Tab-separated table of N, CA and C in Angstrom:
chain	number	residue	atom	x	y	z
A	8	MET	N	3.915	-8.919	-41.613
A	8	MET	CA	4.837	-9.771	-40.870
A	8	MET	C	6.268	-9.337	-41.164
A	9	SER	N	7.084	-9.317	-40.166
A	9	SER	CA	8.476	-8.909	-40.337
A	9	SER	C	9.244	-9.991	-41.101
A	10	THR	N	10.295	-9.547	-41.764
A	10	THR	CA	11.095	-10.485	-42.555
A	10	THR	C	12.382	-10.893	-41.840
A	11	SER	N	12.689	-10.219	-40.738
A	11	SER	CA	13.896	-10.515	-39.979
A	11	SER	C	13.694	-10.078	-38.533
A	12	TYR	N	14.446	-10.679	-37.646
A	12	TYR	CA	14.379	-10.243	-36.250
A	12	TYR	C	14.837	-8.796	-36.113
A	13	TRP	N	15.641	-8.322	-37.081
A	13	TRP	CA	16.070	-6.915	-37.073
A	13	TRP	C	14.883	-5.965	-37.208
A	14	ASP	N	13.771	-6.452	-37.751
A	14	ASP	CA	12.573	-5.627	-37.902
A	14	ASP	C	11.787	-5.489	-36.606
A	15	LEU	N	12.145	-6.261	-35.605
A	15	LEU	CA	11.418	-6.237	-34.340
A	15	LEU	C	11.986	-5.152	-33.429
A	16	GLU	N	11.132	-4.247	-32.991
A	16	GLU	CA	11.560	-3.178	-32.094
A	16	GLU	C	12.135	-3.741	-30.793
A	17	ILE	N	11.568	-4.830	-30.321
A	17	ILE	CA	12.085	-5.408	-29.073
A	17	ILE	C	13.530	-5.879	-29.246
A	18	TYR	N	13.867	-6.348	-30.434
A	18	TYR	CA	15.241	-6.790	-30.668
A	18	TYR	C	16.190	-5.597	-30.710
A	19	THR	N	15.867	-4.592	-31.507
A	19	THR	CA	16.779	-3.450	-31.637
A	19	THR	C	16.915	-2.701	-30.312
A	20	SER	N	15.830	-2.601	-29.553
A	20	SER	CA	15.903	-1.951	-28.235
A	20	SER	C	16.788	-2.752	-27.286
A	21	ALA	N	16.605	-4.059	-27.265
A	21	ALA	CA	17.406	-4.924	-26.392
A	21	ALA	C	18.880	-4.853	-26.764
A	22	LEU	N	19.176	-4.817	-28.042
A	22	LEU	CA	20.570	-4.759	-28.492
A	22	LEU	C	21.215	-3.443	-28.075
A	23	GLN	N	20.495	-2.342	-28.242
A	23	GLN	CA	21.041	-1.045	-27.824
A	23	GLN	C	21.294	-0.998	-26.324
A	24	LEU	N	20.406	-1.589	-25.545
A	24	LEU	CA	20.614	-1.641	-24.094
A	24	LEU	C	21.816	-2.507	-23.742
A	25	PHE	N	21.975	-3.622	-24.444
A	25	PHE	CA	23.146	-4.469	-24.210
A	25	PHE	C	24.425	-3.677	-24.453
A	26	TYR	N	24.449	-2.872	-25.517
A	26	TYR	CA	25.632	-2.070	-25.834
A	26	TYR	C	25.918	-1.018	-24.759
A	27	LYS	N	24.918	-0.629	-23.989
A	27	LYS	CA	25.127	0.307	-22.881
A	27	LYS	C	25.598	-0.418	-21.626
A	28	VAL	N	25.039	-1.594	-21.377
A	28	VAL	CA	25.340	-2.348	-20.155
A	28	VAL	C	26.750	-2.922	-20.179
A	29	HIS	N	27.156	-3.478	-21.291
A	29	HIS	CA	28.428	-4.193	-21.354
A	29	HIS	C	29.603	-3.339	-20.882
A	30	PRO	N	29.834	-2.152	-21.449
A	30	PRO	CA	30.992	-1.375	-20.985
A	30	PRO	C	30.852	-0.893	-19.538
A	31	LEU	N	29.630	-0.696	-19.097
A	31	LEU	CA	29.404	-0.280	-17.715
A	31	LEU	C	29.923	-1.336	-16.744
A	32	THR	N	29.708	-2.611	-17.065
A	32	THR	CA	30.153	-3.684	-16.167
A	32	THR	C	31.671	-3.810	-16.126
A	33	LEU	N	32.339	-3.330	-17.155
A	33	LEU	CA	33.800	-3.437	-17.193
A	33	LEU	C	34.473	-2.414	-16.281
A	34	ARG	N	33.691	-1.506	-15.705
A	34	ARG	CA	34.219	-0.528	-14.749
A	34	ARG	C	34.151	-1.040	-13.308
A	35	LEU	N	33.565	-2.202	-13.119
A	35	LEU	CA	33.463	-2.785	-11.773
A	35	LEU	C	34.821	-3.274	-11.295
A	36	PRO	N	34.983	-3.443	-9.971
A	36	PRO	CA	36.222	-4.060	-9.475
A	36	PRO	C	36.426	-5.423	-10.147
A	37	LYS	N	37.672	-5.782	-10.342
A	37	LYS	CA	37.999	-6.989	-11.113
A	37	LYS	C	37.253	-8.235	-10.630
A	38	TYR	N	37.225	-8.458	-9.313
A	38	TYR	CA	36.545	-9.652	-8.799
A	38	TYR	C	35.047	-9.608	-9.109
A	39	GLU	N	34.456	-8.423	-9.104
A	39	GLU	CA	33.018	-8.307	-9.370
A	39	GLU	C	32.721	-8.358	-10.866
A	40	MET	N	33.692	-7.958	-11.671
A	40	MET	CA	33.523	-8.004	-13.118
A	40	MET	C	33.267	-9.440	-13.574
A	41	TYR	N	33.872	-10.390	-12.863
A	41	TYR	CA	33.728	-11.795	-13.228
A	41	TYR	C	32.605	-12.494	-12.467
A	42	GLU	N	31.989	-11.805	-11.547
A	42	GLU	CA	30.885	-12.385	-10.778
A	42	GLU	C	29.573	-11.735	-11.224
A	43	LEU	N	29.129	-10.761	-10.468
A	43	LEU	CA	27.848	-10.115	-10.760
A	43	LEU	C	27.883	-9.376	-12.095
A	44	GLY	N	29.035	-8.810	-12.438
A	44	GLY	CA	29.162	-8.141	-13.737
A	44	GLY	C	28.945	-9.111	-14.888
A	45	SER	N	29.512	-10.292	-14.746
A	45	SER	CA	29.339	-11.329	-15.765
A	45	SER	C	27.873	-11.762	-15.870
A	46	GLN	N	27.222	-11.909	-14.725
A	46	GLN	CA	25.805	-12.300	-14.743
A	46	GLN	C	24.964	-11.230	-15.442
A	47	LEU	N	25.282	-9.957	-15.195
A	47	LEU	CA	24.555	-8.872	-15.844
A	47	LEU	C	24.786	-8.892	-17.352
A	48	ARG	N	26.022	-9.069	-17.772
A	48	ARG	CA	26.303	-9.134	-19.216
A	48	ARG	C	25.553	-10.297	-19.866
A	49	ARG	N	25.555	-11.448	-19.201
A	49	ARG	CA	24.892	-12.630	-19.770
A	49	ARG	C	23.383	-12.462	-19.829
A	50	SER	N	22.776	-11.925	-18.775
A	50	SER	CA	21.317	-11.772	-18.801
A	50	SER	C	20.899	-10.737	-19.838
A	51	SER	N	21.677	-9.672	-19.965
A	51	SER	CA	21.378	-8.652	-20.968
A	51	SER	C	21.507	-9.228	-22.379
A	52	ASP	N	22.558	-9.994	-22.606
A	52	ASP	CA	22.766	-10.626	-23.909
A	52	ASP	C	21.704	-11.684	-24.188
A	53	SER	N	21.250	-12.360	-23.145
A	53	SER	CA	20.258	-13.416	-23.295
A	53	SER	C	18.938	-12.898	-23.873
A	54	ILE	N	18.619	-11.657	-23.598
A	54	ILE	CA	17.379	-11.098	-24.137
A	54	ILE	C	17.437	-11.116	-25.656
A	55	THR	N	18.501	-10.554	-26.216
A	55	THR	CA	18.612	-10.509	-27.677
A	55	THR	C	18.730	-11.913	-28.268
A	56	THR	N	19.512	-12.752	-27.613
A	56	THR	CA	19.729	-14.106	-28.123
A	56	THR	C	18.428	-14.903	-28.173
A	57	ASN	N	17.609	-14.774	-27.143
A	57	ASN	CA	16.338	-15.504	-27.131
A	57	ASN	C	15.357	-14.968	-28.166
A	58	ILE	N	15.371	-13.671	-28.399
A	58	ILE	CA	14.511	-13.120	-29.447
A	58	ILE	C	14.937	-13.676	-30.798
A	59	VAL	N	16.238	-13.691	-31.048
A	59	VAL	CA	16.754	-14.211	-32.325
A	59	VAL	C	16.422	-15.694	-32.477
A	60	GLU	N	16.681	-16.485	-31.443
A	60	GLU	CA	16.415	-17.917	-31.552
A	60	GLU	C	14.923	-18.188	-31.726
A	61	GLY	N	14.104	-17.458	-30.971
A	61	GLY	CA	12.659	-17.620	-31.127
A	61	GLY	C	12.190	-17.246	-32.521
A	62	TYR	N	12.723	-16.153	-33.037
A	62	TYR	CA	12.340	-15.735	-34.382
A	62	TYR	C	12.727	-16.798	-35.410
A	63	GLY	N	13.866	-17.419	-35.187
A	63	GLY	CA	14.299	-18.484	-36.092
A	63	GLY	C	13.365	-19.685	-36.069
A	64	ARG	N	12.568	-19.802	-35.012
A	64	ARG	CA	11.616	-20.909	-34.880
A	64	ARG	C	10.168	-20.420	-35.045
A	65	LYS	N	10.007	-19.237	-35.631
A	65	LYS	CA	8.678	-18.616	-35.688
A	65	LYS	C	7.646	-19.445	-36.434
A	66	ARG	N	8.094	-20.361	-37.235
A	66	ARG	CA	7.159	-21.249	-37.920
A	66	ARG	C	6.331	-22.044	-36.908
A	67	TYR	N	6.925	-22.275	-35.747
A	67	TYR	CA	6.262	-22.998	-34.668
A	67	TYR	C	5.913	-21.984	-33.572
A	68	LYS	N	4.686	-21.548	-33.584
A	68	LYS	CA	4.234	-20.480	-32.691
A	68	LYS	C	4.590	-20.755	-31.224
A	69	ALA	N	4.402	-21.968	-30.770
A	69	ALA	CA	4.687	-22.299	-29.371
A	69	ALA	C	6.176	-22.108	-29.052
A	70	ASP	N	7.043	-22.489	-29.986
A	70	ASP	CA	8.483	-22.285	-29.775
A	70	ASP	C	8.814	-20.803	-29.728
A	71	PHE	N	8.239	-20.049	-30.657
A	71	PHE	CA	8.480	-18.607	-30.679
A	71	PHE	C	8.069	-17.990	-29.343
A	72	LEU	N	6.881	-18.349	-28.867
A	72	LEU	CA	6.401	-17.816	-27.590
A	72	LEU	C	7.305	-18.216	-26.432
A	73	LYS	N	7.772	-19.454	-26.444
A	73	LYS	CA	8.645	-19.927	-25.371
A	73	LYS	C	9.896	-19.051	-25.281
A	74	PHE	N	10.508	-18.758	-26.413
A	74	PHE	CA	11.727	-17.961	-26.395
A	74	PHE	C	11.445	-16.495	-26.073
A	75	LEU	N	10.282	-16.001	-26.440
A	75	LEU	CA	9.914	-14.645	-26.029
A	75	LEU	C	9.727	-14.562	-24.516
A	76	VAL	N	9.162	-15.603	-23.935
A	76	VAL	CA	9.023	-15.654	-22.472
A	76	VAL	C	10.406	-15.695	-21.827
A	77	TYR	N	11.327	-16.455	-22.400
A	77	TYR	CA	12.703	-16.480	-21.887
A	77	TYR	C	13.327	-15.085	-21.968
A	78	ALA	N	13.086	-14.382	-23.076
A	78	ALA	CA	13.628	-13.029	-23.240
A	78	ALA	C	13.075	-12.108	-22.155
A	79	HIS	N	11.775	-12.235	-21.880
A	79	HIS	CA	11.169	-11.408	-20.835
A	79	HIS	C	11.767	-11.733	-19.464
A	80	ALA	N	11.952	-13.002	-19.193
A	80	ALA	CA	12.551	-13.409	-17.916
A	80	ALA	C	13.977	-12.876	-17.796
A	81	SER	N	14.722	-12.884	-18.874
A	81	SER	CA	16.083	-12.355	-18.847
A	81	SER	C	16.080	-10.846	-18.622
A	82	SER	N	15.067	-10.175	-19.121
A	82	SER	CA	14.926	-8.743	-18.867
A	82	SER	C	14.705	-8.492	-17.375
A	83	ASP	N	13.842	-9.284	-16.763
A	83	ASP	CA	13.629	-9.168	-15.312
A	83	ASP	C	14.918	-9.468	-14.542
A	84	GLU	N	15.646	-10.483	-14.979
A	84	GLU	CA	16.910	-10.830	-14.327
A	84	GLU	C	17.909	-9.679	-14.438
A	85	THR	N	17.948	-9.052	-15.587
A	85	THR	CA	18.849	-7.917	-15.796
A	85	THR	C	18.514	-6.780	-14.840
A	86	ILE	N	17.235	-6.500	-14.671
A	86	ILE	CA	16.802	-5.451	-13.736
A	86	ILE	C	17.266	-5.795	-12.317
A	87	SER	N	17.128	-7.041	-11.943
A	87	SER	CA	17.553	-7.480	-10.610
A	87	SER	C	19.056	-7.260	-10.410
A	88	HIS	N	19.857	-7.609	-11.406
A	88	HIS	CA	21.305	-7.411	-11.312
A	88	HIS	C	21.644	-5.922	-11.225
A	89	LEU	N	20.951	-5.096	-12.011
A	89	LEU	CA	21.190	-3.650	-11.962
A	89	LEU	C	20.884	-3.086	-10.577
A	90	GLU	N	19.798	-3.579	-9.978
A	90	GLU	CA	19.450	-3.120	-8.620
A	90	GLU	C	20.547	-3.471	-7.618
A	91	LYS	N	21.058	-4.697	-7.693
A	91	LYS	CA	22.105	-5.121	-6.768
A	91	LYS	C	23.381	-4.297	-6.949
A	92	LEU	N	23.771	-4.114	-8.209
A	92	LEU	CA	25.002	-3.371	-8.467
A	92	LEU	C	24.862	-1.907	-8.075
A	93	ASN	N	23.688	-1.340	-8.260
A	93	ASN	CA	23.480	0.047	-7.867
A	93	ASN	C	23.632	0.196	-6.353
A	94	PHE	N	23.157	-0.763	-5.617
A	94	PHE	CA	23.287	-0.734	-4.163
A	94	PHE	C	24.747	-0.908	-3.732
A	95	LEU	N	25.424	-1.876	-4.342
A	95	LEU	CA	26.789	-2.199	-3.946
A	95	LEU	C	27.829	-1.189	-4.440
A	96	TYR	N	27.597	-0.622	-5.629
A	96	TYR	CA	28.588	0.265	-6.267
A	96	TYR	C	27.913	1.506	-6.842
A	97	PRO	N	27.318	2.336	-5.980
A	97	PRO	CA	26.570	3.490	-6.494
A	97	PRO	C	27.431	4.465	-7.304
A	98	GLY	N	28.691	4.629	-6.958
A	98	GLY	CA	29.556	5.547	-7.702
A	98	GLY	C	29.912	5.038	-9.084
A	99	ILE	N	30.110	3.746	-9.197
A	99	ILE	CA	30.513	3.142	-10.469
A	99	ILE	C	29.323	3.003	-11.412
A	100	MET	N	28.173	2.739	-10.842
A	100	MET	CA	27.002	2.426	-11.664
A	100	MET	C	26.144	3.657	-11.943
A	101	SER	N	26.770	4.809	-12.155
A	101	SER	CA	25.991	6.010	-12.464
A	101	SER	C	25.236	5.795	-13.774
A	102	GLY	N	24.022	6.290	-13.825
A	102	GLY	CA	23.169	6.075	-14.994
A	102	GLY	C	22.369	4.802	-14.907
A	103	ASN	N	22.591	4.039	-13.854
A	103	ASN	CA	21.941	2.753	-13.666
A	103	ASN	C	20.422	2.892	-13.570
A	104	GLU	N	19.934	3.930	-12.918
A	104	GLU	CA	18.482	4.097	-12.768
A	104	GLU	C	17.808	4.285	-14.124
A	105	ILE	N	18.466	4.994	-15.027
A	105	ILE	CA	17.922	5.171	-16.381
A	105	ILE	C	17.896	3.830	-17.097
A	106	LEU	N	18.988	3.067	-16.993
A	106	LEU	CA	19.028	1.736	-17.608
A	106	LEU	C	17.931	0.843	-17.053
A	107	LYS	N	17.744	0.889	-15.746
A	107	LYS	CA	16.709	0.067	-15.115
A	107	LYS	C	15.333	0.416	-15.682
A	108	LYS	N	15.048	1.694	-15.808
A	108	LYS	CA	13.762	2.117	-16.385
A	108	LYS	C	13.645	1.691	-17.847
A	109	ASP	N	14.745	1.774	-18.579
A	109	ASP	CA	14.733	1.330	-19.981
A	109	ASP	C	14.453	-0.171	-20.081
A	110	TYR	N	15.023	-0.952	-19.165
A	110	TYR	CA	14.741	-2.394	-19.167
A	110	TYR	C	13.304	-2.685	-18.743
A	111	GLU	N	12.758	-1.879	-17.849
A	111	GLU	CA	11.347	-2.041	-17.486
A	111	GLU	C	10.449	-1.770	-18.691
A	112	LYS	N	10.777	-0.735	-19.464
A	112	LYS	CA	10.016	-0.435	-20.688
A	112	LYS	C	10.157	-1.573	-21.694
A	113	LEU	N	11.380	-2.083	-21.843
A	113	LEU	CA	11.610	-3.206	-22.753
A	113	LEU	C	10.784	-4.413	-22.323
A	114	GLY	N	10.765	-4.713	-21.032
A	114	GLY	CA	9.974	-5.845	-20.542
A	114	GLY	C	8.503	-5.679	-20.884
A	115	ALA	N	7.983	-4.458	-20.748
A	115	ALA	CA	6.580	-4.198	-21.097
A	115	ALA	C	6.354	-4.404	-22.597
A	116	LYS	N	7.313	-3.987	-23.417
A	116	LYS	CA	7.189	-4.180	-24.870
A	116	LYS	C	7.230	-5.664	-25.237
A	117	ILE	N	8.095	-6.405	-24.564
A	117	ILE	CA	8.164	-7.843	-24.830
A	117	ILE	C	6.841	-8.503	-24.454
A	118	LEU	N	6.276	-8.132	-23.301
A	118	LEU	CA	4.971	-8.690	-22.898
A	118	LEU	C	3.884	-8.348	-23.912
A	119	SER	N	3.882	-7.125	-24.397
A	119	SER	CA	2.899	-6.731	-25.417
A	119	SER	C	3.082	-7.551	-26.688
A	120	PHE	N	4.350	-7.780	-27.058
A	120	PHE	CA	4.607	-8.566	-28.259
A	120	PHE	C	4.182	-10.015	-28.054
A	121	ILE	N	4.399	-10.548	-26.863
A	121	ILE	CA	3.942	-11.909	-26.557
A	121	ILE	C	2.429	-11.993	-26.740
A	122	ARG	N	1.703	-11.015	-26.213
A	122	ARG	CA	0.235	-11.007	-26.368
A	122	ARG	C	-0.167	-10.936	-27.836
A	123	TYR	N	0.560	-10.112	-28.600
A	123	TYR	CA	0.280	-10.014	-30.039
A	123	TYR	C	0.491	-11.367	-30.720
A	124	VAL	N	1.616	-12.013	-30.430
A	124	VAL	CA	1.899	-13.312	-31.052
A	124	VAL	C	0.838	-14.327	-30.641
A	125	GLU	N	0.455	-14.331	-29.380
A	125	GLU	CA	-0.556	-15.287	-28.906
A	125	GLU	C	-1.872	-15.108	-29.645
A	126	SER	N	-2.261	-13.860	-29.882
A	126	SER	CA	-3.585	-13.622	-30.456
A	126	SER	C	-3.617	-13.501	-31.981
A	127	SER	N	-2.521	-13.083	-32.584
A	127	SER	CA	-2.576	-12.732	-34.008
A	127	SER	C	-1.563	-13.419	-34.910
A	128	TRP	N	-0.560	-14.034	-34.344
A	128	TRP	CA	0.513	-14.582	-35.172
A	128	TRP	C	0.007	-15.778	-35.960
A	129	LYS	N	0.260	-15.746	-37.231
A	129	LYS	CA	-0.133	-16.866	-38.105
A	129	LYS	C	1.016	-17.865	-38.169
A	130	THR	N	0.673	-19.133	-38.079
A	130	THR	CA	1.723	-20.155	-38.161
A	130	THR	C	1.676	-20.870	-39.480
């Protein structure tokens, strides 16, 4: 069993992706930086935040699972925002397709971890 959320690959992967997404959104036009750019930053950050909060409640398996599901949903939301921004601002959002694939991989890892917690996590 891990001793910290830092030991979770899903957390470190999500954090590294957040560090890539955040500066990318700051290159958007000013009005979009505060609209769709803000939504992308928040959904990306929400993945890590939900993993941390869930881990803090790991004593209660159902709570941990709930926050992992939230993290997965935020990953899907992030992919949706990346798709929209890539369509609207293809020149600004270069590298977006790689990020989208990385978030798809992260979502799959989160789902695998959810299955692991459901079947094997001791409370």
